[in-house]
PDB file of C-alpha atoms in Angstrom:
ATOM      1  CA  ARG V1315      61.304 164.168 116.235  1.00 69.00           C
ATOM      2  CA  GLY V1316      62.482 161.532 113.783  1.00 79.00           C
ATOM      3  CA  ALA V1317      66.155 162.422 114.085  1.00 89.00           C
ATOM      4  CA  ARG V1318      68.375 159.692 115.505  1.00 93.00           C
ATOM      5  CA  TRP V1319      71.744 160.145 117.195  1.00 94.00           C
ATOM      6  CA  THR V1320      74.596 157.874 118.313  1.00 96.00           C
ATOM      7  CA  ILE V1321      77.587 158.604 120.525  1.00 95.00           C
ATOM      8  CA  LEU V1322      80.588 156.270 120.804  1.00 96.00           C
ATOM      9  CA  VAL V1323      82.681 156.589 123.962  1.00 93.00           C
ATOM     10  CA  GLU V1324      86.066 154.882 124.095  1.00 95.00           C
ATOM     11  CA  ALA V1325      87.954 154.566 127.387  1.00 91.00           C
ATOM     12  CA  SER V1326      91.247 152.916 128.306  1.00 92.00           C
ATOM     13  CA  ASN V1327      93.466 152.799 131.338  1.00 93.00           C
ATOM     14  CA  GLY V1328      96.442 151.485 129.353  1.00 89.00           C
ATOM     15  CA  GLU V1329      95.668 147.851 130.129  1.00 91.00           C
ATOM     16  CA  ALA V1330      91.965 147.437 129.517  1.00 91.00           C
ATOM     17  CA  PHE V1331      89.474 149.216 127.324  1.00 91.00           C
ATOM     18  CA  ARG V1332      85.749 149.666 127.126  1.00 94.00           C
ATOM     19  CA  ASN V1333      83.530 151.091 124.429  1.00 96.00           C
ATOM     20  CA  VAL V1334      80.074 152.413 125.182  1.00 94.00           C
ATOM     21  CA  VAL V1335      77.519 153.185 122.479  1.00 96.00           C
ATOM     22  CA  VAL V1336      74.652 155.475 123.498  1.00 94.00           C
ATOM     23  CA  SER V1337      71.855 156.090 120.999  1.00 97.00           C
ATOM     24  CA  GLY V1338      68.424 157.612 120.871  1.00 96.00           C
ATOM     25  CA  ARG V1339      65.990 159.789 118.964  1.00 94.00           C
ATOM     26  CA  ASP V1340      64.865 163.391 119.009  1.00 91.00           C
ATOM     27  CA  PRO V1341      67.999 165.030 120.425  1.00 89.00           C
ATOM     28  CA  TYR V1342      66.265 168.375 120.963  1.00 90.00           C
ATOM     29  CA  GLY V1343      63.319 166.806 122.775  1.00 91.00           C
ATOM     30  CA  LEU V1344      65.716 164.833 124.973  1.00 91.00           C
ATOM     31  CA  SER V1345      67.643 168.005 125.789  1.00 92.00           C
ATOM     32  CA  ALA V1346      64.396 169.739 126.756  1.00 94.00           C
ATOM     33  CA  GLU V1347      63.349 166.832 129.009  1.00 93.00           C
ATOM     34  CA  LEU V1348      66.736 166.787 130.759  1.00 93.00           C
ATOM     35  CA  LEU V1349      66.780 170.563 131.253  1.00 94.00           C
ATOM     36  CA  ALA V1350      63.249 170.459 132.680  1.00 95.00           C
ATOM     37  CA  LEU V1351      64.236 167.584 134.982  1.00 95.00           C
ATOM     38  CA  GLY V1352      67.217 169.527 136.298  1.00 93.00           C
ATOM     39  CA  SER V1353      65.201 172.712 136.768  1.00 94.00           C
ATOM     40  CA  LEU V1354      62.339 171.043 138.600  1.00 95.00           C
ATOM     41  CA  THR V1355      64.676 168.991 140.785  1.00 94.00           C
ATOM     42  CA  MET V1356      66.755 172.003 141.779  1.00 93.00           C
ATOM     43  CA  ALA V1357      63.677 174.180 142.403  1.00 95.00           C
ATOM     44  CA  ALA V1358      62.282 171.771 145.006  1.00 96.00           C
ATOM     45  CA  ASP V1359      62.078 173.127 148.552  1.00 97.00           C
ATOM     46  CA  ASP V1360      64.143 170.253 149.947  1.00 96.00           C
ATOM     47  CA  TYR V1361      66.969 170.503 147.383  1.00 96.00           C
ATOM     48  CA  ASP V1362      70.170 170.845 149.421  1.00 95.00           C
ATOM     49  CA  ARG V1363      73.049 170.600 146.929  1.00 94.00           C
ATOM     50  CA  SER V1364      75.096 173.599 145.834  1.00 93.00           C
ATOM     51  CA  GLY V1365      78.098 174.521 143.742  1.00 93.00           C
ATOM     52  CA  VAL V1366      79.112 173.254 140.340  1.00 95.00           C
ATOM     53  CA  LEU V1367      77.558 169.825 139.818  1.00 93.00           C
ATOM     54  CA  ALA V1368      77.544 167.253 137.050  1.00 92.00           C
ATOM     55  CA  PRO V1369      74.008 166.429 135.875  1.00 89.00           C
ATOM     56  CA  VAL V1370      74.046 163.070 137.644  1.00 92.00           C
ATOM     57  CA  GLU V1371      75.104 164.797 140.877  1.00 95.00           C
ATOM     58  CA  ALA V1372      72.370 167.395 140.503  1.00 94.00           C
ATOM     59  CA  VAL V1373      69.429 165.047 139.899  1.00 95.00           C
ATOM     60  CA  GLY V1374      70.646 161.606 141.011  1.00 94.00           C
ATOM     61  CA  LEU V1375      71.588 158.534 139.005  1.00 94.00           C
ATOM     62  CA  GLU V1376      68.291 156.658 139.383  1.00 95.00           C
ATOM     63  CA  THR V1377      66.219 159.654 138.309  1.00 94.00           C
ATOM     64  CA  LEU V1378      68.468 160.372 135.329  1.00 93.00           C
ATOM     65  CA  GLN V1379      68.437 156.716 134.212  1.00 93.00           C
ATOM     66  CA  LYS V1380      64.632 156.603 134.497  1.00 94.00           C
ATOM     67  CA  VAL V1381      64.178 159.641 132.251  1.00 93.00           C
ATOM     68  CA  LEU V1382      66.719 158.374 129.704  1.00 93.00           C
ATOM     69  CA  ILE V1383      64.925 155.018 129.510  1.00 94.00           C
ATOM     70  CA  GLU V1384      61.536 156.760 129.183  1.00 93.00           C
ATOM     71  CA  GLN V1385      62.982 158.806 126.307  1.00 93.00           C
ATOM     72  CA  GLY V1386      64.169 155.659 124.503  1.00 94.00           C
ATOM     73  CA  VAL V1387      67.912 156.086 125.052  1.00 96.00           C
ATOM     74  CA  LYS V1388      69.805 152.796 124.614  1.00 96.00           C
ATOM     75  CA  THR V1389      73.239 151.953 126.010  1.00 93.00           C
ATOM     76  CA  GLU V1390      75.525 149.115 124.906  1.00 95.00           C
ATOM     77  CA  THR V1391      78.888 148.312 126.479  1.00 93.00           C
ATOM     78  CA  PHE V1392      81.727 146.395 124.753  1.00 89.00           C
ATOM     79  CA  PRO V1393      83.300 144.199 125.953  1.00 83.00           C
ATOM     80  CA  GLU V1394      80.675 143.166 128.460  1.00 68.00           C
TER      81      GLU V1394
END
């Protein structure tokens, strides 16, 4: 539970760049929360998506952001 993690994402289109730092704690607990979220969302009677989906497509951006914030995940973008 005390483990911390950080991911640095670097992106460029040849003219501009952006770095995003995502960090949090308890990587295994976060994985469990996200897997449970996906499972419960997709098991709902009114779930109508199919095929191969990215996590954000499967559960929705707002829902995913809410869970990440609840789990203490922080995001920083450079340059702003």
